[in-house]
Structure formats: structure tokens, C-alpha cells
GROMACS .gro file of C-alpha atoms in nm:
model
  395
    1UNK     CA    1  -0.810 -14.368  -9.110
    2UNK     CA    2  -0.685 -14.032  -9.178
    3UNK     CA    3  -0.991 -13.881  -8.954
    4UNK     CA    4  -0.916 -14.051  -8.683
    5UNK     CA    5  -0.545 -13.927  -8.728
    6UNK     CA    6  -0.666 -13.585  -8.752
    7UNK     CA    7  -0.888 -13.607  -8.478
    8UNK     CA    8  -0.653 -13.732  -8.220
    9UNK     CA    9  -0.421 -13.463  -8.341
   10UNK     CA   10  -0.690 -13.192  -8.248
   11UNK     CA   11  -0.706 -13.344  -7.938
   12UNK     CA   12  -0.346 -13.356  -7.865
   13UNK     CA   13  -0.368 -13.009  -7.966
   14UNK     CA   14  -0.592 -12.954  -7.650
   15UNK     CA   15  -0.406 -13.128  -7.443
   16UNK     CA   16  -0.109 -12.899  -7.505
   17UNK     CA   17  -0.285 -12.606  -7.406
   18UNK     CA   18  -0.449 -12.726  -7.089
   19UNK     CA   19  -0.083 -12.874  -6.961
   20UNK     CA   20  -0.008 -12.685  -6.649
   21UNK     CA   21   0.331 -12.622  -6.688
   22UNK     CA   22   0.236 -12.394  -7.010
   23UNK     CA   23   0.066 -12.163  -6.754
   24UNK     CA   24   0.322 -12.214  -6.459
   25UNK     CA   25   0.579 -12.077  -6.687
   26UNK     CA   26   0.356 -11.760  -6.802
   27UNK     CA   27   0.413 -11.685  -6.420
   28UNK     CA   28   0.756 -11.816  -6.369
   29UNK     CA   29   0.860 -11.559  -6.662
   30UNK     CA   30   0.679 -11.298  -6.537
   31UNK     CA   31   0.882 -11.324  -6.213
   32UNK     CA   32   1.225 -11.389  -6.371
   33UNK     CA   33   1.121 -11.047  -6.574
   34UNK     CA   34   1.056 -10.875  -6.283
   35UNK     CA   35   1.369 -10.967  -6.073
   36UNK     CA   36   1.604 -10.869  -6.349
   37UNK     CA   37   1.427 -10.535  -6.403
   38UNK     CA   38   1.497 -10.483  -6.042
   39UNK     CA   39   1.871 -10.541  -6.073
   40UNK     CA   40   1.918 -10.340  -6.382
   41UNK     CA   41   1.710 -10.033  -6.207
   42UNK     CA   42   1.984 -10.096  -5.906
   43UNK     CA   43   2.260 -10.032  -6.151
   44UNK     CA   44   2.137  -9.795  -6.401
   45UNK     CA   45   1.855  -9.644  -6.244
   46UNK     CA   46   1.621  -9.769  -6.565
   47UNK     CA   47   1.505 -10.121  -6.709
   48UNK     CA   48   1.647 -10.222  -7.034
   49UNK     CA   49   1.402 -10.471  -7.193
   50UNK     CA   50   1.036 -10.457  -7.050
   51UNK     CA   51   0.873 -10.709  -6.782
   52UNK     CA   52   0.755 -10.931  -7.083
   53UNK     CA   53   1.047 -11.008  -7.254
   54UNK     CA   54   1.139 -11.325  -7.097
   55UNK     CA   55   0.792 -11.451  -7.161
   56UNK     CA   56   0.794 -11.377  -7.558
   57UNK     CA   57   1.165 -11.502  -7.556
   58UNK     CA   58   1.027 -11.823  -7.430
   59UNK     CA   59   0.711 -11.871  -7.593
   60UNK     CA   60   0.874 -11.778  -7.934
   61UNK     CA   61   1.246 -11.906  -7.964
   62UNK     CA   62   1.203 -12.265  -7.892
   63UNK     CA   63   0.930 -12.365  -8.159
   64UNK     CA   64   1.132 -12.429  -8.461
   65UNK     CA   65   1.357 -12.662  -8.275
   66UNK     CA   66   1.059 -12.831  -8.043
   67UNK     CA   67   0.896 -12.911  -8.418
   68UNK     CA   68   1.208 -13.065  -8.555
   69UNK     CA   69   1.232 -13.261  -8.236
   70UNK     CA   70   0.900 -13.365  -8.252
   71UNK     CA   71   0.931 -13.500  -8.612
   72UNK     CA   72   1.266 -13.677  -8.507
   73UNK     CA   73   1.053 -13.849  -8.191
   74UNK     CA   74   0.739 -13.920  -8.410
   75UNK     CA   75   0.965 -14.059  -8.664
   76UNK     CA   76   1.150 -14.317  -8.469
   77UNK     CA   77   0.820 -14.399  -8.278
   78UNK     CA   78   0.974 -14.310  -7.947
   79UNK     CA   79   0.678 -14.344  -7.692
   80UNK     CA   80   0.638 -14.328  -7.321
   81UNK     CA   81   0.328 -14.410  -7.078
   82UNK     CA   82   0.124 -14.135  -6.937
   83UNK     CA   83   0.235 -14.159  -6.574
   84UNK     CA   84   0.584 -14.069  -6.707
   85UNK     CA   85   0.471 -13.733  -6.843
   86UNK     CA   86   0.286 -13.667  -6.501
   87UNK     CA   87   0.637 -13.750  -6.315
   88UNK     CA   88   0.805 -13.551  -6.564
   89UNK     CA   89   0.573 -13.247  -6.508
   90UNK     CA   90   0.616 -13.276  -6.141
   91UNK     CA   91   0.998 -13.300  -6.174
   92UNK     CA   92   0.963 -12.955  -6.410
   93UNK     CA   93   0.793 -12.792  -6.162
   94UNK     CA   94   1.000 -12.842  -5.868
   95UNK     CA   95   1.293 -12.757  -6.053
   96UNK     CA   96   1.126 -12.402  -6.190
   97UNK     CA   97   1.041 -12.281  -5.821
   98UNK     CA   98   1.401 -12.315  -5.725
   99UNK     CA   99   1.477 -12.003  -5.949
  100UNK     CA  100   1.787 -12.157  -6.063
  101UNK     CA  101   1.730 -12.172  -6.426
  102UNK     CA  102   2.068 -12.393  -6.497
  103UNK     CA  103   1.839 -12.667  -6.304
  104UNK     CA  104   1.601 -12.669  -6.594
  105UNK     CA  105   1.840 -12.826  -6.835
  106UNK     CA  106   1.731 -13.140  -7.004
  107UNK     CA  107   1.990 -13.325  -6.849
  108UNK     CA  108   1.831 -13.255  -6.486
  109UNK     CA  109   1.432 -13.268  -6.564
  110UNK     CA  110   1.493 -13.609  -6.801
  111UNK     CA  111   1.742 -13.741  -6.533
  112UNK     CA  112   1.549 -13.722  -6.193
  113UNK     CA  113   1.266 -13.836  -6.406
  114UNK     CA  114   1.450 -14.154  -6.492
  115UNK     CA  115   1.565 -14.188  -6.146
  116UNK     CA  116   1.209 -14.110  -5.989
  117UNK     CA  117   1.057 -14.359  -6.229
  118UNK     CA  118   1.357 -14.611  -6.087
  119UNK     CA  119   1.226 -14.546  -5.716
  120UNK     CA  120   0.872 -14.542  -5.771
  121UNK     CA  121   0.833 -14.876  -5.991
  122UNK     CA  122   1.073 -15.045  -5.759
  123UNK     CA  123   0.909 -14.939  -5.465
  124UNK     CA  124   0.562 -15.006  -5.324
  125UNK     CA  125   0.317 -14.844  -5.590
  126UNK     CA  126   0.002 -14.897  -5.399
  127UNK     CA  127  -0.184 -14.571  -5.347
  128UNK     CA  128   0.009 -14.403  -5.675
  129UNK     CA  129  -0.044 -14.671  -5.972
  130UNK     CA  130  -0.382 -14.472  -6.051
  131UNK     CA  131  -0.195 -14.169  -6.048
  132UNK     CA  132   0.112 -14.263  -6.239
  133UNK     CA  133  -0.070 -14.449  -6.501
  134UNK     CA  134   0.157 -14.709  -6.673
  135UNK     CA  135   0.491 -14.588  -6.488
  136UNK     CA  136   0.639 -14.943  -6.474
  137UNK     CA  137   0.637 -14.959  -6.807
  138UNK     CA  138   0.847 -14.710  -6.885
  139UNK     CA  139   1.115 -14.781  -7.118
  140UNK     CA  140   1.453 -14.684  -6.988
  141UNK     CA  141   1.585 -14.650  -7.346
  142UNK     CA  142   1.323 -14.468  -7.449
  143UNK     CA  143   1.409 -14.195  -7.163
  144UNK     CA  144   1.761 -14.162  -7.227
  145UNK     CA  145   1.741 -14.149  -7.625
  146UNK     CA  146   1.479 -13.850  -7.560
  147UNK     CA  147   1.769 -13.705  -7.306
  148UNK     CA  148   1.996 -13.713  -7.605
  149UNK     CA  149   1.809 -13.535  -7.845
  150UNK     CA  150   1.709 -13.256  -7.615
  151UNK     CA  151   2.028 -13.217  -7.475
  152UNK     CA  152   2.127 -13.122  -7.856
  153UNK     CA  153   1.834 -12.938  -7.886
  154UNK     CA  154   1.949 -12.744  -7.571
  155UNK     CA  155   2.257 -12.653  -7.705
  156UNK     CA  156   2.135 -12.519  -8.026
  157UNK     CA  157   1.901 -12.298  -7.859
  158UNK     CA  158   2.202 -12.169  -7.635
  159UNK     CA  159   2.388 -12.131  -7.954
  160UNK     CA  160   2.158 -11.922  -8.173
  161UNK     CA  161   1.961 -11.736  -7.908
  162UNK     CA  162   2.135 -11.776  -7.577
  163UNK     CA  163   2.320 -11.427  -7.614
  164UNK     CA  164   2.012 -11.223  -7.719
  165UNK     CA  165   1.862 -11.008  -7.440
  166UNK     CA  166   2.152 -11.071  -7.218
  167UNK     CA  167   2.109 -10.853  -6.902
  168UNK     CA  168   2.395 -10.585  -6.800
  169UNK     CA  169   2.442 -10.507  -6.427
  170UNK     CA  170   2.710 -10.354  -6.227
  171UNK     CA  171   2.933 -10.514  -5.926
  172UNK     CA  172   3.232 -10.411  -5.738
  173UNK     CA  173   3.551 -10.619  -5.822
  174UNK     CA  174   3.772 -10.769  -5.524
  175UNK     CA  175   4.013 -10.438  -5.584
  176UNK     CA  176   3.714 -10.225  -5.528
  177UNK     CA  177   3.631 -10.091  -5.893
  178UNK     CA  178   3.297 -10.100  -6.059
  179UNK     CA  179   3.298 -10.362  -6.342
  180UNK     CA  180   3.011 -10.443  -6.590
  181UNK     CA  181   2.887 -10.800  -6.589
  182UNK     CA  182   2.607 -10.981  -6.829
  183UNK     CA  183   2.373 -11.249  -6.711
  184UNK     CA  184   2.184 -11.468  -6.956
  185UNK     CA  185   1.885 -11.618  -6.755
  186UNK     CA  186   1.685 -11.785  -7.025
  187UNK     CA  187   1.385 -12.021  -7.092
  188UNK     CA  188   1.284 -12.182  -7.371
  189UNK     CA  189   0.938 -12.381  -7.451
  190UNK     CA  190   0.949 -12.679  -7.716
  191UNK     CA  191   0.640 -12.798  -7.836
  192UNK     CA  192   0.667 -13.171  -7.858
  193UNK     CA  193   0.482 -13.431  -7.973
  194UNK     CA  194   0.483 -13.819  -7.813
  195UNK     CA  195   0.305 -14.123  -7.887
  196UNK     CA  196   0.133 -14.306  -7.561
  197UNK     CA  197   0.031 -14.636  -7.535
  198UNK     CA  198  -0.348 -14.688  -7.442
  199UNK     CA  199  -0.527 -14.531  -7.708
  200UNK     CA  200  -0.733 -14.596  -8.027
  201UNK     CA  201  -0.468 -14.525  -8.315
  202UNK     CA  202  -0.275 -14.789  -8.484
  203UNK     CA  203   0.008 -14.814  -8.765
  204UNK     CA  204  -0.026 -15.056  -9.058
  205UNK     CA  205   0.335 -15.005  -9.092
  206UNK     CA  206   0.572 -15.325  -8.970
  207UNK     CA  207   0.860 -15.118  -8.856
  208UNK     CA  208   0.698 -14.805  -8.702
  209UNK     CA  209   0.684 -14.720  -8.445
  210UNK     CA  210   1.011 -14.879  -8.336
  211UNK     CA  211   1.043 -14.842  -7.973
  212UNK     CA  212   0.830 -15.012  -7.731
  213UNK     CA  213   0.485 -15.012  -7.901
  214UNK     CA  214   0.524 -15.322  -8.099
  215UNK     CA  215   0.202 -15.224  -8.262
  216UNK     CA  216  -0.029 -15.172  -7.959
  217UNK     CA  217  -0.279 -14.883  -7.999
  218UNK     CA  218  -0.168 -14.538  -7.911
  219UNK     CA  219  -0.295 -14.171  -7.879
  220UNK     CA  220  -0.072 -13.876  -7.941
  221UNK     CA  221   0.037 -13.635  -7.641
  222UNK     CA  222   0.177 -13.269  -7.743
  223UNK     CA  223   0.335 -13.136  -7.424
  224UNK     CA  224   0.540 -12.783  -7.374
  225UNK     CA  225   0.852 -12.916  -7.256
  226UNK     CA  226   1.090 -12.598  -7.088
  227UNK     CA  227   1.475 -12.608  -7.087
  228UNK     CA  228   1.640 -12.312  -6.887
  229UNK     CA  229   1.976 -12.170  -6.895
  230UNK     CA  230   2.150 -11.917  -6.666
  231UNK     CA  231   2.544 -11.792  -6.767
  232UNK     CA  232   2.715 -11.527  -6.604
  233UNK     CA  233   2.964 -11.331  -6.840
  234UNK     CA  234   3.244 -11.087  -6.707
  235UNK     CA  235   3.545 -11.158  -6.885
  236UNK     CA  236   3.443 -11.195  -7.253
  237UNK     CA  237   3.171 -11.074  -7.503
  238UNK     CA  238   2.845 -11.240  -7.416
  239UNK     CA  239   2.762 -11.375  -7.759
  240UNK     CA  240   3.139 -11.522  -7.757
  241UNK     CA  241   3.094 -11.695  -7.444
  242UNK     CA  242   2.762 -11.834  -7.479
  243UNK     CA  243   2.856 -11.963  -7.811
  244UNK     CA  244   3.126 -12.168  -7.690
  245UNK     CA  245   2.879 -12.293  -7.451
  246UNK     CA  246   2.605 -12.390  -7.690
  247UNK     CA  247   2.884 -12.578  -7.896
  248UNK     CA  248   2.980 -12.787  -7.598
  249UNK     CA  249   2.649 -12.877  -7.490
  250UNK     CA  250   2.553 -13.008  -7.861
  251UNK     CA  251   2.857 -13.201  -7.851
  252UNK     CA  252   2.789 -13.347  -7.532
  253UNK     CA  253   2.410 -13.425  -7.659
  254UNK     CA  254   2.570 -13.593  -7.955
  255UNK     CA  255   2.773 -13.834  -7.723
  256UNK     CA  256   2.479 -13.894  -7.469
  257UNK     CA  257   2.249 -13.995  -7.761
  258UNK     CA  258   2.528 -14.228  -7.899
  259UNK     CA  259   2.549 -14.396  -7.549
  260UNK     CA  260   2.155 -14.433  -7.532
  261UNK     CA  261   2.110 -14.584  -7.856
  262UNK     CA  262   2.305 -14.872  -7.731
  263UNK     CA  263   2.034 -14.910  -7.444
  264UNK     CA  264   1.793 -15.038  -7.690
  265UNK     CA  265   1.957 -15.364  -7.664
  266UNK     CA  266   2.141 -15.323  -7.318
  267UNK     CA  267   1.862 -15.128  -7.103
  268UNK     CA  268   2.139 -15.073  -6.841
  269UNK     CA  269   2.324 -14.859  -7.043
  270UNK     CA  270   2.072 -14.626  -7.027
  271UNK     CA  271   2.153 -14.499  -6.698
  272UNK     CA  272   2.536 -14.458  -6.783
  273UNK     CA  273   2.381 -14.227  -7.078
  274UNK     CA  274   2.203 -14.011  -6.786
  275UNK     CA  275   2.553 -14.015  -6.560
  276UNK     CA  276   2.748 -13.914  -6.888
  277UNK     CA  277   2.494 -13.616  -6.935
  278UNK     CA  278   2.493 -13.484  -6.589
  279UNK     CA  279   2.842 -13.513  -6.531
  280UNK     CA  280   2.916 -13.337  -6.869
  281UNK     CA  281   2.681 -13.085  -6.818
  282UNK     CA  282   2.854 -12.977  -6.452
  283UNK     CA  283   3.184 -13.017  -6.605
  284UNK     CA  284   3.094 -12.759  -6.885
  285UNK     CA  285   2.948 -12.494  -6.634
  286UNK     CA  286   3.236 -12.526  -6.413
  287UNK     CA  287   3.460 -12.487  -6.651
  288UNK     CA  288   3.319 -12.188  -6.803
  289UNK     CA  289   3.284 -12.015  -6.455
  290UNK     CA  290   3.631 -12.086  -6.422
  291UNK     CA  291   3.770 -11.956  -6.700
  292UNK     CA  292   3.544 -11.637  -6.708
  293UNK     CA  293   3.701 -11.577  -6.356
  294UNK     CA  294   4.031 -11.614  -6.468
  295UNK     CA  295   4.014 -11.377  -6.722
  296UNK     CA  296   4.081 -10.998  -6.694
  297UNK     CA  297   3.735 -10.790  -6.713
  298UNK     CA  298   3.608 -10.719  -6.999
  299UNK     CA  299   3.363 -10.451  -6.900
  300UNK     CA  300   3.565 -10.218  -6.732
  301UNK     CA  301   3.745  -9.866  -6.711
  302UNK     CA  302   4.004  -9.871  -6.995
  303UNK     CA  303   4.271  -9.620  -7.084
  304UNK     CA  304   4.137  -9.539  -7.425
  305UNK     CA  305   3.758  -9.470  -7.510
  306UNK     CA  306   3.450  -9.594  -7.328
  307UNK     CA  307   3.346  -9.969  -7.315
  308UNK     CA  308   2.959 -10.010  -7.420
  309UNK     CA  309   2.802 -10.194  -7.200
  310UNK     CA  310   2.424 -10.169  -7.303
  311UNK     CA  311   2.204 -10.045  -7.565
  312UNK     CA  312   1.833  -9.939  -7.475
  313UNK     CA  313   1.611 -10.105  -7.719
  314UNK     CA  314   1.461  -9.880  -7.981
  315UNK     CA  315   1.707  -9.568  -7.854
  316UNK     CA  316   1.930  -9.367  -8.113
  317UNK     CA  317   2.212  -9.608  -8.003
  318UNK     CA  318   2.038  -9.902  -8.179
  319UNK     CA  319   1.943  -9.702  -8.490
  320UNK     CA  320   2.316  -9.598  -8.503
  321UNK     CA  321   2.387  -9.976  -8.509
  322UNK     CA  322   2.619  -9.980  -8.193
  323UNK     CA  323   2.710 -10.311  -8.010
  324UNK     CA  324   2.768 -10.409  -7.689
  325UNK     CA  325   3.145 -10.446  -7.669
  326UNK     CA  326   3.229 -10.190  -7.894
  327UNK     CA  327   3.452  -9.882  -7.752
  328UNK     CA  328   3.389  -9.533  -7.810
  329UNK     CA  329   3.700  -9.295  -7.843
  330UNK     CA  330   3.562  -8.974  -8.003
  331UNK     CA  331   3.292  -8.794  -7.993
  332UNK     CA  332   3.236  -8.494  -8.277
  333UNK     CA  333   3.629  -8.535  -8.309
  334UNK     CA  334   3.675  -8.527  -7.935
  335UNK     CA  335   3.852  -8.808  -7.735
  336UNK     CA  336   3.662  -8.935  -7.453
  337UNK     CA  337   3.756  -9.142  -7.153
  338UNK     CA  338   3.465  -9.059  -6.908
  339UNK     CA  339   3.114  -9.030  -6.893
  340UNK     CA  340   3.115  -8.685  -6.850
  341UNK     CA  341   3.348  -8.623  -7.141
  342UNK     CA  342   3.115  -8.805  -7.344
  343UNK     CA  343   2.788  -8.578  -7.259
  344UNK     CA  344   3.042  -8.220  -7.316
  345UNK     CA  345   3.161  -8.347  -7.653
  346UNK     CA  346   2.788  -8.413  -7.774
  347UNK     CA  347   2.670  -8.096  -7.650
  348UNK     CA  348   2.938  -7.909  -7.866
  349UNK     CA  349   2.711  -8.015  -8.191
  350UNK     CA  350   2.354  -8.007  -8.068
  351UNK     CA  351   2.225  -8.105  -8.442
  352UNK     CA  352   2.465  -8.399  -8.496
  353UNK     CA  353   2.626  -8.729  -8.352
  354UNK     CA  354   2.964  -8.836  -8.457
  355UNK     CA  355   3.126  -9.142  -8.304
  356UNK     CA  356   3.467  -9.283  -8.351
  357UNK     CA  357   3.379  -9.651  -8.238
  358UNK     CA  358   3.635  -9.897  -8.204
  359UNK     CA  359   3.442 -10.207  -8.352
  360UNK     CA  360   3.457 -10.579  -8.171
  361UNK     CA  361   3.658 -10.716  -8.463
  362UNK     CA  362   3.943 -10.423  -8.332
  363UNK     CA  363   3.859 -10.190  -8.653
  364UNK     CA  364   3.809  -9.819  -8.635
  365UNK     CA  365   3.450  -9.737  -8.773
  366UNK     CA  366   3.242  -9.416  -8.782
  367UNK     CA  367   2.903  -9.358  -8.735
  368UNK     CA  368   2.690  -9.061  -8.701
  369UNK     CA  369   2.332  -8.953  -8.659
  370UNK     CA  370   2.130  -8.653  -8.690
  371UNK     CA  371   1.998  -8.554  -8.337
  372UNK     CA  372   1.671  -8.444  -8.268
  373UNK     CA  373   1.536  -8.236  -7.959
  374UNK     CA  374   1.597  -8.408  -7.662
  375UNK     CA  375   1.805  -8.679  -7.822
  376UNK     CA  376   2.146  -8.566  -7.682
  377UNK     CA  377   2.034  -8.649  -7.349
  378UNK     CA  378   1.883  -9.022  -7.453
  379UNK     CA  379   2.124  -9.205  -7.705
  380UNK     CA  380   2.061  -9.488  -7.472
  381UNK     CA  381   2.405  -9.604  -7.379
  382UNK     CA  382   2.504  -9.793  -7.062
  383UNK     CA  383   2.877  -9.745  -6.936
  384UNK     CA  384   3.065  -9.815  -6.666
  385UNK     CA  385   3.075  -9.523  -6.442
  386UNK     CA  386   3.442  -9.433  -6.258
  387UNK     CA  387   3.341  -9.316  -5.966
  388UNK     CA  388   3.348  -9.409  -5.596
  389UNK     CA  389   2.947  -9.493  -5.558
  390UNK     CA  390   2.975  -9.700  -5.940
  391UNK     CA  391   2.668  -9.594  -6.045
  392UNK     CA  392   2.590  -9.517  -6.417
  393UNK     CA  393   2.340  -9.345  -6.613
  394UNK     CA  394   2.178  -9.413  -6.964
  395UNK     CA  395   2.336  -9.164  -7.205
   0.00000   0.00000   0.00000
């Protein structure tokens, strides 16, 4: 018995690495990275993270959450036919090639999969029944419960890592002034383990699986599920705004899951859960945009000091623990308000860099570092340059 389970688990892992989405997103994340670098070079004449940052982020940040979600799905015995996974793969691939990462939210990929399932199963299945094996047997309750779980997972991922490595760039305000903006374009891969009817494995436990299998033999399906996230931030710190969004998505997932649970007894409620998820996710997006647009520009020229718009990785600034959103008010004892003043003050002591910084908490702190040859030209700080051409440079 144990040998059969281990062998099936090995087959499931093999299916994971031949899944087409696994390789499609290798290409997609590389394309996202290239687009980001082009935008950063236009603003700063330098790239911040390398081309493969999106790829490394996508394939590492969601592993733990995916394993936890898999344990939950496996524990409740949630199963879906093989054809449903084929349909989900097609829907996800179509959403991915739009390059609109917010459409890769679980509410759209799972919601559209449920809608497509209804259309296909209530229409003429001739010619596609062999391709979507078992699709008419899809449990709408299982799909809606899966949606609730994955929306919660999405919110947790947004809260924990959505704010990491946001990309700064420059734009012109309606008043013609240069302002700094951060954008989060993120994807996460969640490795999810599912039960699929039609295999050779059986359970001797009468209470498991609890959904749809009812003692039927099954096989294990290990798939890469991708979640996308996009948010533009110009009226606050990236970490603050994105964490608020993450909390709201978590609560939306909890509400969706609570409603979806009722669909075990009333299948029609599954559609209500999907509608709640889609409408709720749109409301969260619209509310965030309205709040951001109505707020004063956070990354703009100030009367006191220089606002840090970005920090280059592995730079002296990063080793000095400077953070995006902090304000540098003095360099080597000299007050600074422009990039030129910053550079001139830095030259006054070629061996040492002493900074007076107003931290994110509003308190003044001091940081200093010995400078080596050439480092006074390459601290790795990005500012908004106050000139008509709104060009910036990495200081």
C-alpha cells in the first residue's frame, strides 16, 4: 500500500515538471524582466535588479504557501477531473499572454475556469470530450472552495512579499513636475497537490476524501499554479500600501471560502462565491487606485532634504542600511536639498560618508561608512532630479 502511494507521488512530481505552464512562465517572467529594465533605463540610465529577478522571485517565494495549501487540499480530499486542470491551464495561459498581471489573480483564473466549465458541459461536448477528460463531472463546490483557499493564499503572498523589489521609475505630474513612482509586478508559483478520479489509489478511511471521490480510485496530480499581482504606488511607501492590499485580499478570501463551504449542500452557492470574489477583488483594486491618486505625491522634491526613491542592490547605500522613503538631510555635516549639493558635500571628505537621515518613522538617525576608491561616485542611491528634463542619476 505504502509502495503504491510513493510510486504515485513520484509520478505526480514527474507530471509537475512536464506541465506546460512551468515553462511558459520561464519565458513570461524573462519578458517581464526585460520590460522592467527598459523602463528603469529610461528613467535612471541604469537597471536596478537583473533580468532574472522576476524568475527567481516567481519560483521561490510561493513554495511554502503552496505546500501549506496542498496539505489543506489533500486533507479535505478536494478532487477535480483531469479535464478541469487542462481547462485551468488554458485559461491561465491566455491570461498570462495579456501581460496584465492583475488578471492572474486566482479570482479570475479559477472564476473563468468555472464559467468555461459551465459553458462547455451545458453545450455540445462532441469533439472536445476526449480532450477535457471528465469535465462534466466537475464539482462546482470543489472549484469554489479551491478559489477561497487560493485567494487567502494570494493575500498572504501579497502581504509577505509583494512589496519586495518594487521597481521605481519617473513620470511627469499634471503640473509638469517630475515625481517618483513604484510599481509591483509580481508572480508566484504555488506547487499544488490534487486528487484526480480515475487512478488506482484508494483510501481505507471512510471519512476521507470528503469531497466528490466517495471511495472511488484516484491518482495524484501535482501542478504549478501561478498567481499574479500588479500595483502602482505614488502616494505612499510601497510596503505600506501593498500590505494594506494584502490584508484586504485575505479577508476577501475568508469571505469567499465561508460562502463556498455552503455550496457543498447547495451547489448554486458556488457561483455566488465566485461573483463575490471577482467583485470584491475589483473593488479592492479600484479603492487602492483612488486612494493613491488622491494622496499627495510621496516621492517628489521636498523643501528639506532628498527623498530616497531607490537603492541599488549590493551597493554601499544598501550596506549602510538606507531604505526607500527615507530623507537625507545632511551629508558630511552640510545640509542638502539637490543632487548637486549631495555630490558636492560628498566630495568634501573623500574617505568618509556621514549622513543625517530622517527615517521612515520620522526620527533622525545617523549613518556613516568609509569610502573606497570610486565609491563616492557610486553610492547606489536613486533620487528624483529637480530639472526640466526630469532626468535622474544613480549617486
